[in-house]
Short mmCIF file of C-alpha atoms and ligand atoms in Angstrom, two decimals:
data_model
loop_
_atom_site.label_atom_id
_atom_site.label_comp_id
_atom_site.label_asym_id
_atom_site.label_seq_id
_atom_site.Cartn_x
_atom_site.Cartn_y
_atom_site.Cartn_z
CA MET A 1 179.60 102.67 125.31
CA THR A 2 179.24 98.90 125.90
CA TYR A 3 179.36 97.93 129.55
CA LEU A 4 178.79 94.18 129.39
CA ASP A 5 181.74 91.99 128.23
CA SER A 6 179.92 89.33 126.20
CA ASP A 7 183.15 87.28 125.82
CA ARG A 8 182.96 86.23 129.50
CA ARG A 9 180.36 84.42 131.59
CA ILE A 10 178.12 85.79 134.41
CA GLN A 11 178.83 83.81 137.59
CA LYS A 12 176.84 83.25 140.78
CA LEU A 13 179.23 83.33 143.72
CA SER A 14 178.99 81.25 146.95
CA THR A 15 178.43 84.52 148.87
CA GLY A 16 175.09 84.90 147.14
CA SER A 17 176.32 87.78 144.94
CA VAL A 18 176.55 87.73 141.18
CA ALA A 19 179.71 88.61 139.24
CA ILE A 20 178.95 90.48 136.00
CA PRO A 21 181.61 90.62 133.26
CA ILE A 22 182.26 94.25 132.34
CA THR A 23 184.37 95.89 129.66
CA ASN A 24 187.56 97.86 130.36
CA ASP A 25 185.63 101.04 129.53
CA ALA A 26 183.04 100.23 132.20
CA ALA A 27 185.77 99.41 134.72
CA LYS A 28 187.44 102.73 133.99
CA THR A 29 184.19 104.65 134.45
CA LEU A 30 183.75 102.98 137.88
CA SER A 31 187.27 103.70 138.98
CA ASP A 32 187.10 107.39 137.84
CA ASN A 33 185.80 108.55 141.21
CA ASN A 34 182.28 108.39 139.83
CA PHE A 35 180.81 108.66 143.35
CA SER A 36 177.11 108.71 142.49
CA LEU A 37 177.42 105.61 140.30
CA ARG A 38 179.48 103.83 142.99
CA ALA A 39 176.96 104.79 145.64
CA ASP A 40 174.15 103.24 143.53
CA ILE A 41 176.03 99.97 143.01
CA GLY A 42 177.53 99.61 146.51
CA GLU A 43 180.79 97.87 147.21
CA ILE A 44 182.63 96.51 144.16
CA SER A 45 185.26 93.83 144.05
CA TYR A 46 186.98 92.52 140.94
CA ILE A 47 187.46 88.82 140.15
CA SER A 48 188.51 86.99 137.00
CA LEU A 49 185.57 85.42 135.11
CA PRO A 50 185.77 82.38 132.74
CA LYS A 51 185.41 82.90 128.99
CA SER A 52 181.96 82.42 127.48
CA LYS A 53 181.06 79.28 125.49
CA LYS A 54 180.88 81.43 122.35
CA VAL A 55 184.55 82.30 122.72
CA THR A 56 185.84 78.86 123.75
CA ARG A 57 183.84 76.87 121.16
CA ILE A 58 186.15 75.27 118.63
CA THR A 59 184.55 75.36 115.23
CA PRO A 60 184.77 72.31 112.94
CA CYS A 61 186.91 74.39 110.61
CA VAL A 62 189.44 75.11 113.40
CA LYS A 63 189.38 71.40 114.38
CA LEU A 64 190.11 70.39 110.80
CA LEU A 65 193.02 72.76 110.50
CA SER A 66 194.51 71.60 113.77
CA SER A 67 194.22 67.85 112.96
CA LEU A 68 195.84 68.40 109.53
CA LYS A 69 198.59 70.51 111.14
CA LYS A 70 199.29 67.60 113.48
CA LEU A 71 199.36 65.11 110.61
CA LEU A 72 201.80 67.25 108.62
CA GLU A 73 203.98 67.74 111.71
CA CYS A 74 204.26 63.95 112.02
CA LYS A 75 205.29 63.83 108.37
CA GLN A 76 207.81 66.67 109.06
CA ILE A 77 206.13 68.91 106.52
CA THR A 78 206.17 72.60 107.42
CA TRP A 79 202.73 74.22 107.64
CA THR A 80 202.54 77.28 105.37
CA VAL A 81 199.94 79.98 104.59
CA GLU A 82 199.51 78.36 101.16
CA ILE A 83 198.62 75.03 102.75
CA GLU A 84 196.20 76.70 105.19
CA LYS A 85 194.48 78.46 102.25
CA ASP A 86 194.12 75.10 100.43
CA VAL A 87 192.27 73.39 103.29
CA ALA A 88 188.43 73.44 102.84
CA LYS A 89 186.69 76.00 105.08
CA THR A 90 183.16 74.91 104.12
CA TRP A 91 181.66 71.64 103.02
CA GLU A 92 178.34 69.92 102.53
CA ARG A 93 177.21 66.92 104.56
CA ARG A 94 175.33 64.23 102.66
CA GLY A 95 174.44 61.64 105.26
CA ASP A 96 177.61 59.87 106.20
CA LEU A 97 179.72 61.61 103.55
CA VAL A 98 181.33 65.00 103.59
CA LEU A 99 181.54 66.72 100.23
CA LEU A 100 184.50 69.07 99.95
CA PRO A 101 184.44 72.02 97.57
CA GLN A 102 185.97 71.62 94.14
CA ASN A 103 188.73 74.17 94.77
CA SER A 104 189.97 72.65 98.05
CA PHE A 105 192.91 70.29 98.70
CA GLN A 106 194.42 71.03 95.31
CA LEU A 107 198.08 71.00 96.37
CA PRO A 108 200.00 67.90 95.31
CA LEU A 109 201.16 67.28 98.88
CA TRP A 110 197.76 65.88 99.91
CA ASN A 111 197.90 63.18 97.23
CA GLY A 112 201.49 62.56 98.23
CA ILE A 113 200.40 61.68 101.77
CA GLY A 114 197.40 59.70 100.46
CA GLU A 115 194.58 58.12 102.43
CA GLU A 116 195.76 59.31 105.82
CA VAL A 117 194.68 62.85 104.91
CA TRP A 118 191.11 61.75 104.06
CA GLN A 119 190.96 59.58 107.17
CA ALA A 120 191.93 62.62 109.29
CA VAL A 121 189.22 64.66 107.57
CA ALA A 122 186.62 61.95 108.11
CA LYS A 123 187.56 61.46 111.77
CA THR A 124 187.53 65.18 112.52
CA LEU A 125 184.19 65.76 110.84
CA SER A 126 182.65 62.50 112.18
CA VAL A 127 181.84 60.86 108.86
CA THR A 128 183.05 57.68 107.16
CA LYS A 129 183.18 58.88 103.53
CA VAL A 130 184.83 61.86 101.90
CA GLY A 131 184.27 63.20 98.39
CA ARG A 132 185.28 66.25 96.44
CA GLN A 133 182.86 68.16 94.29
CA ALA A 134 183.34 68.86 90.60
CA ALA A 135 181.02 70.61 88.16
CA VAL A 136 177.80 68.76 87.22
CA CYS A 137 178.47 67.00 83.96
CA ASP A 138 177.01 68.97 81.09
CA ASN A 139 175.50 65.85 79.53
CA ASN A 140 171.78 65.25 79.20
CA PHE A 141 171.77 63.09 82.33
CA ARG A 142 173.07 65.96 84.50
CA SER A 143 175.35 63.32 86.01
CA ALA A 144 177.09 64.22 89.22
CA GLN A 145 180.81 64.86 89.18
CA VAL A 146 182.11 63.79 92.56
CA CYS A 147 185.46 62.22 93.13
CA LEU A 148 185.33 59.76 96.04
CA LEU A 149 188.41 60.23 98.25
CA LEU A 150 187.52 57.88 101.10
CA GLY A 151 184.96 55.06 101.28
CA THR A 152 184.08 52.00 99.23
CA ASP A 153 181.11 53.55 97.42
CA GLY A 154 179.35 56.87 97.06
CA TRP A 155 175.91 55.81 98.35
CA VAL A 156 174.55 58.21 100.95
CA ARG A 157 171.29 58.46 102.83
CA HIS A 158 169.78 61.66 104.11
CA VAL A 159 166.41 62.71 105.50
CA ASP A 160 164.65 65.89 104.37
CA ASN A 161 161.27 66.92 105.73
CA GLY A 162 160.58 63.34 106.81
CA ILE A 163 161.52 61.79 103.47
CA VAL A 164 164.49 59.45 103.10
CA TYR A 165 166.65 60.00 100.00
CA CYS A 166 169.40 57.48 99.05
CA TYR A 167 171.63 58.00 96.09
CA ASP A 168 175.17 57.52 94.88
CA VAL A 169 176.87 60.98 94.88
CA THR A 170 179.30 59.78 92.24
CA THR A 171 176.57 59.07 89.69
CA CYS A 172 173.53 61.21 90.65
CA MET A 173 173.00 64.88 90.92
CA CYS A 174 171.15 66.16 93.97
CA SER A 175 170.87 69.85 94.39
CA SER A 176 170.49 70.99 98.00
CA GLY A 177 169.46 74.42 96.70
CA ASN A 178 166.06 73.08 95.58
CA ILE A 179 164.94 72.56 99.19
CA THR A 180 162.44 75.49 99.05
CA GLU A 181 160.69 73.95 96.05
CA LYS A 182 160.51 70.54 97.74
CA LEU A 183 158.91 72.16 100.78
CA ARG A 184 156.46 74.06 98.59
CA ILE A 185 155.42 70.83 96.85
CA ALA A 186 155.04 69.15 100.24
CA SER A 187 152.52 71.86 101.14
CA PHE A 188 150.29 71.28 98.05
CA ASN A 189 147.10 69.32 98.43
CA CYS A 190 147.15 66.80 95.58
CA ARG A 191 144.61 64.31 96.99
CA ASN A 192 142.89 62.47 94.09
CA GLU A 193 145.34 63.98 91.64
CA VAL A 194 147.47 62.24 89.05
CA VAL A 195 150.86 63.94 88.73
CA VAL A 196 153.47 63.56 86.00
CA ASP A 197 157.08 64.27 87.03
CA MET A 198 158.86 64.59 83.71
CA TYR A 199 162.41 64.89 85.12
CA ALA A 200 162.19 62.63 88.20
CA GLY A 201 165.90 62.10 88.94
CA ILE A 202 166.20 60.34 92.31
CA GLY A 203 162.68 61.41 93.23
CA TYR A 204 163.53 64.84 94.60
CA PHE A 205 160.03 66.14 93.69
CA THR A 206 158.25 62.84 93.08
CA LEU A 207 158.57 61.90 96.73
CA PRO A 208 157.10 65.08 98.32
CA TYR A 209 154.16 64.72 95.84
CA LEU A 210 153.57 61.18 97.14
CA VAL A 211 154.52 61.41 100.83
CA HIS A 212 153.22 64.89 101.80
CA ALA A 213 151.01 66.23 99.05
CA GLY A 214 149.13 62.91 98.98
CA ALA A 215 149.02 62.50 95.17
CA ARG A 216 146.89 59.49 94.16
CA LEU A 217 149.39 58.47 91.47
CA VAL A 218 152.70 59.88 90.14
CA HIS A 219 154.07 58.99 86.73
CA ALA A 220 157.86 59.50 87.09
CA CYS A 221 159.86 59.76 83.88
CA GLU A 222 163.64 59.37 83.94
CA TRP A 223 166.21 58.22 81.44
CA ASN A 224 169.39 57.92 83.56
CA SER A 225 169.79 54.36 84.86
CA ALA A 226 171.85 55.50 87.89
CA ALA A 227 169.07 57.91 88.93
CA LEU A 228 166.45 55.24 88.30
CA GLU A 229 168.22 52.80 90.68
CA ALA A 230 168.07 55.43 93.40
CA LEU A 231 164.47 56.38 92.54
CA HIS A 232 163.28 52.78 92.89
CA ARG A 233 165.12 52.45 96.25
CA ASN A 234 163.65 55.73 97.54
CA LEU A 235 160.10 54.83 96.56
CA ALA A 236 160.50 51.53 98.46
CA ILE A 237 162.13 53.03 101.56
CA ASN A 238 159.39 55.63 101.84
CA GLY A 239 156.65 53.06 101.28
CA VAL A 240 155.07 54.69 98.22
CA THR A 241 156.09 52.31 95.40
CA GLN A 242 152.42 51.31 94.85
CA ARG A 243 151.43 54.87 93.91
CA CYS A 244 154.23 55.49 91.45
CA ILE A 245 154.63 54.31 87.89
CA VAL A 246 158.25 54.74 86.69
CA HIS A 247 158.75 55.31 82.99
CA HIS A 248 162.30 54.54 81.92
CA GLY A 249 163.39 56.51 78.85
CA ASP A 250 163.17 59.84 77.12
CA ASN A 251 159.98 61.45 78.43
CA ARG A 252 159.15 62.63 74.89
CA GLN A 253 158.63 58.98 74.06
CA VAL A 254 157.54 57.35 77.29
CA CYS A 255 155.39 60.03 79.05
CA PRO A 256 151.71 59.02 79.20
CA LYS A 257 149.17 61.23 77.43
CA GLY A 258 145.91 62.77 78.72
CA VAL A 259 146.28 61.61 82.33
CA ALA A 260 147.62 64.46 84.43
CA ASP A 261 146.05 67.00 86.76
CA ARG A 262 149.56 68.38 87.33
CA VAL A 263 152.84 68.15 85.47
CA ASN A 264 156.25 68.96 87.01
CA LEU A 265 158.92 70.16 84.60
CA GLY A 266 162.01 70.33 86.88
CA LEU A 267 164.72 70.90 84.30
CA ILE A 268 167.03 73.88 84.17
CA PRO A 269 168.24 76.01 82.46
CA SER A 270 165.09 75.38 80.46
CA SER A 271 162.40 72.73 80.24
CA GLU A 272 161.12 74.04 76.93
CA GLU A 273 162.08 70.84 75.08
CA GLY A 274 159.41 69.10 77.19
CA TRP A 275 156.54 71.55 76.76
CA LEU A 276 154.82 69.66 73.94
CA THR A 277 154.98 66.41 76.03
CA ALA A 278 153.72 68.22 79.18
CA CYS A 279 150.75 69.72 77.34
CA ALA A 280 149.92 66.32 75.84
CA ALA A 281 150.06 64.78 79.35
CA LEU A 282 147.27 67.06 80.69
CA LYS A 283 143.71 65.69 81.00
CA PRO A 284 141.77 66.64 77.78
CA HIS A 285 138.57 67.81 79.42
CA THR A 286 139.70 69.46 82.67
CA GLY A 287 143.38 70.34 82.00
CA GLY A 288 145.59 70.96 85.00
CA ILE A 289 148.58 72.85 86.41
CA LEU A 290 152.06 72.96 84.88
CA HIS A 291 155.04 73.72 87.13
CA ILE A 292 157.60 75.06 84.70
CA HIS A 293 161.21 75.54 85.86
CA ALA A 294 163.67 77.84 84.10
CA ASN A 295 166.71 79.99 84.78
CA VAL A 296 165.73 83.53 84.04
CA ALA A 297 168.25 86.35 83.52
CA SER A 298 167.59 89.85 84.81
CA TYR A 299 170.39 92.03 83.47
CA HIS A 300 168.76 95.10 81.96
CA GLY A 301 165.16 95.10 82.97
CA ASN A 302 163.16 98.30 82.84
CA THR A 303 161.81 99.67 86.08
CA THR A 304 158.11 100.18 86.48
CA PRO A 305 155.92 102.37 88.66
CA CYS A 306 154.80 100.84 91.96
CA ASP A 307 151.76 101.69 93.99
CA ASP A 308 151.95 102.75 97.65
CA ASN A 309 152.51 99.22 98.79
CA SER A 310 155.40 98.70 96.35
CA ARG A 311 153.13 96.63 94.07
CA ILE A 312 153.99 96.70 90.43
CA VAL A 313 150.92 97.26 88.38
CA LYS A 314 151.10 95.71 84.96
CA ASP A 315 148.39 95.55 82.32
CA LYS A 316 146.93 92.26 83.33
CA TYR A 317 148.45 91.29 86.66
CA THR A 318 149.19 92.87 89.97
CA VAL A 319 152.56 91.56 91.11
CA ILE A 320 152.53 91.38 94.85
CA PRO A 321 155.83 90.94 96.62
CA MET A 322 155.49 88.72 99.60
CA PRO A 323 158.07 87.88 102.22
CA SER A 324 158.91 84.30 102.80
CA SER A 325 161.44 82.50 104.95
CA GLY A 326 164.94 84.04 105.11
CA GLN A 327 166.01 86.12 102.21
CA ILE A 328 164.04 84.16 99.69
CA MET A 329 161.57 86.28 97.83
CA ASN A 330 158.27 85.01 96.69
CA TYR A 331 156.11 86.66 94.09
CA THR A 332 152.46 85.96 93.75
CA MET A 333 150.75 87.13 90.55
CA ARG A 334 147.00 87.28 90.35
CA ASN A 335 144.56 88.49 87.78
CA LYS A 336 143.47 92.00 88.58
CA GLY A 337 140.14 92.08 90.34
CA SER A 338 140.77 88.74 91.99
CA ARG A 339 139.02 88.66 95.36
CA ARG A 340 142.07 87.27 97.18
CA ARG A 341 144.31 90.02 98.45
CA GLU A 342 147.56 90.05 100.44
CA SER A 343 147.56 91.95 103.71
CA SER A 344 149.40 95.28 103.54
CA GLU A 345 151.41 93.95 106.49
CA SER A 346 153.18 91.42 104.31
CA CYS A 347 154.06 94.12 101.79
CA LYS A 348 155.39 96.40 104.52
CA THR A 349 157.59 93.60 105.78
CA TRP A 350 158.94 93.17 102.30
CA ILE A 351 159.71 96.85 101.96
CA ASN A 352 161.56 96.80 105.22
CA MET A 353 163.70 93.84 104.31
CA LYS A 354 167.39 94.50 103.79
CA SER A 355 167.37 94.29 100.05
CA ASP A 356 167.95 96.52 97.10
CA VAL A 357 164.38 97.25 96.19
CA SER A 358 165.25 98.94 92.89
CA LYS A 359 167.23 95.91 91.68
CA ARG A 360 164.44 93.55 92.69
CA THR A 361 161.92 95.79 90.90
CA THR A 362 163.99 95.52 87.76
CA ALA A 363 164.27 91.75 88.10
CA LYS A 364 160.58 91.29 88.71
CA LEU A 365 159.63 92.77 85.34
CA GLU A 366 161.74 90.21 83.54
CA TRP A 367 160.16 87.43 85.57
CA VAL A 368 156.76 88.71 84.56
CA ALA A 369 157.84 88.96 80.88
CA TRP A 370 159.12 85.33 81.04
CA ALA A 371 155.92 84.10 82.69
CA GLU A 372 153.73 85.88 80.16
CA GLN A 373 155.69 84.63 77.15
CA THR A 374 155.64 81.09 78.52
CA ALA A 375 151.89 81.25 79.16
CA LYS A 376 151.34 82.44 75.55
CA LYS A 377 153.46 79.63 74.11
CA ILE A 378 151.78 76.96 76.20
CA LYS A 379 148.33 78.22 75.26
CA SER A 380 149.30 78.05 71.59
CA ILE A 381 150.71 74.50 71.95
CA LEU A 382 147.53 73.31 73.73
CA GLU A 383 145.27 74.86 71.11
CA THR A 384 147.20 73.34 68.25
CA GLN A 385 147.34 69.90 69.93
CA ARG A 386 143.66 69.85 70.97
CA GLY A 387 142.08 71.88 68.16
CA SER A 388 140.03 74.02 70.60
CA ASP A 389 140.39 77.21 72.73
CA TRP A 390 142.42 76.85 75.94
CA THR A 391 143.15 79.24 78.77
CA ALA A 392 146.58 79.47 80.45
CA THR A 393 146.48 81.50 83.69
CA ILE A 394 149.55 82.50 85.62
CA LEU A 395 148.94 81.49 89.23
CA HIS A 396 152.33 82.13 90.79
CA VAL A 397 156.01 82.59 90.15
CA GLU A 398 158.31 81.09 92.72
CA ARG A 399 161.98 82.03 93.04
CA VAL A 400 163.78 78.79 93.98
CA LYS A 401 167.28 80.18 94.25
CA SER A 402 169.81 82.46 92.74
CA TYR A 403 171.61 80.30 90.13
CA ALA A 404 174.36 82.76 89.25
CA PRO A 405 174.74 86.52 89.41
CA HIS A 406 171.68 88.02 87.69
CA ILE A 407 170.22 84.58 86.97
CA ASP A 408 167.41 83.15 89.07
CA HIS A 409 165.93 79.68 89.07
CA LEU A 410 162.17 80.30 88.86
CA VAL A 411 159.10 78.05 88.76
CA LEU A 412 155.94 79.22 87.00
CA ASP A 413 152.65 77.66 88.09
CA LEU A 414 150.42 77.79 85.06
CA GLU A 415 146.79 76.66 85.19
CA CYS A 416 145.59 75.32 81.82
CA HIS A 417 142.14 74.23 80.80
CA PRO A 418 139.82 74.18 77.83
CA THR A 419 138.10 77.58 77.61
CA ASN A 420 134.65 76.03 77.55
CA ILE A 421 135.06 74.93 81.21
CA SER A 422 136.41 78.30 82.43
CA GLY A 423 132.88 79.50 83.35
C1 LIG B 501 168.12 68.60 86.83
S1 LIG B 501 167.79 66.92 87.15
C2 LIG B 501 166.44 67.22 88.16
C3 LIG B 501 166.11 66.09 89.02
C4 LIG B 501 165.19 66.52 90.10
N1 LIG B 501 163.97 67.11 89.51
C5 LIG B 501 165.94 67.50 91.01
O1 LIG B 501 165.69 68.69 91.06
O2 LIG B 501 166.84 67.03 91.70
C6 LIG B 501 167.04 66.45 85.66
C7 LIG B 501 166.76 64.98 85.53
O3 LIG B 501 165.98 64.78 84.38
C8 LIG B 501 166.51 63.71 83.63
N2 LIG B 501 166.18 64.02 82.22
C9 LIG B 501 166.57 65.05 81.44
N3 LIG B 501 166.01 65.03 80.26
C10 LIG B 501 165.19 63.92 80.25
C11 LIG B 501 164.32 63.37 79.25
N4 LIG B 501 164.18 63.94 78.05
N5 LIG B 501 163.66 62.28 79.59
C12 LIG B 501 163.78 61.70 80.81
N6 LIG B 501 164.57 62.18 81.78
C13 LIG B 501 165.28 63.30 81.49
C14 LIG B 501 167.99 63.75 83.94
O4 LIG B 501 168.57 62.45 83.77
C15 LIG B 501 168.03 64.14 85.42
O5 LIG B 501 167.95 63.06 86.28
#
């Protein structure tokens, strides 16, 4: 039985006593001539206590509904269940702009009222611009599809992990779901490294390489003029223009060759069209690391035996599940016999997480298969291009996000170098 009523607040009284909010069940137990309990507590008097902040807090969603109800009342339009359903219940904030979901505010009545609706939305949510999301354009530029409902332009400014990003939501795509990968890049140590970002966009990965990872130089390739305008602004705002060379055009034509210690291939669903270019960008004598993005499906994967710590043991790699922040799963793959080991503690934590282990086990095998196939293809490209033996070693597979049911956005970190320097 619950005794404490968490919907009301504890209160210190002027008499020096404390009033504790109790549930009806607790009050009934006390009044049921429970003499021993009453003797322990002493004299009891009942007063009314104020509601807790949790109960009285008005959520932004409730505020939005109420301000739109008022607006419709003024227009003598009856509020209906259908209208209530059509109002957005969630949204994304991009700086001073609120981005409403694609399926919200679809009823013709909103357009009939016009700008007043969007002004009410902006005022209630404390922004000055309002937009509505649409699918990302399926063109090569991955152009954003945002319809601006209030405001003179779609330029927004937001700060992530100490980096300022400016872009026009109506012309540039910016995926908030890639935040884990941005943070991972920010944690790399790229001092003295030259990095190539083949799909730079507005600088989503270019900037963490420059600002946090400390890359000596980043070559940023991008062919969309709208994204390039934002990229130039962002490099300037964050004070890193001097360490970035922007290459405007198709990376297969403009990407420099033989310069990179690291190449970022941030294109989904697949970056395979850029693999030849990425391999050619690596330094000829020392090679480097490729960060290869892809959407990987895991519909019918086979399960595989696990060891006591739920580690999948494959021929060449031990796949070690590691917990990371929130529900995001992280898989580190190392060559067997590698001296670095994960603590069994981390594996236990993973096993105890609320997740369907059998499903994840199935998925993991497909990720391993994708990583291995990719490593094989890259090795073959490098050997053909360079005319010598190369090694492509899987360092890590990162799950960035779930892209769709059974499809995950992954990044493979692949270390590539001429075999004669492998030692
Ligand atoms: C999916 S966006 C990714 C941008 C950024 N990496 C991110 O995650 O926000 C891909 C970007 O690559 C650019 N792009 C695609 N193919 C390209 C190519 N062959 N050459 C240069 N840029 C390209 C697109 O214009 C777009 O800005």
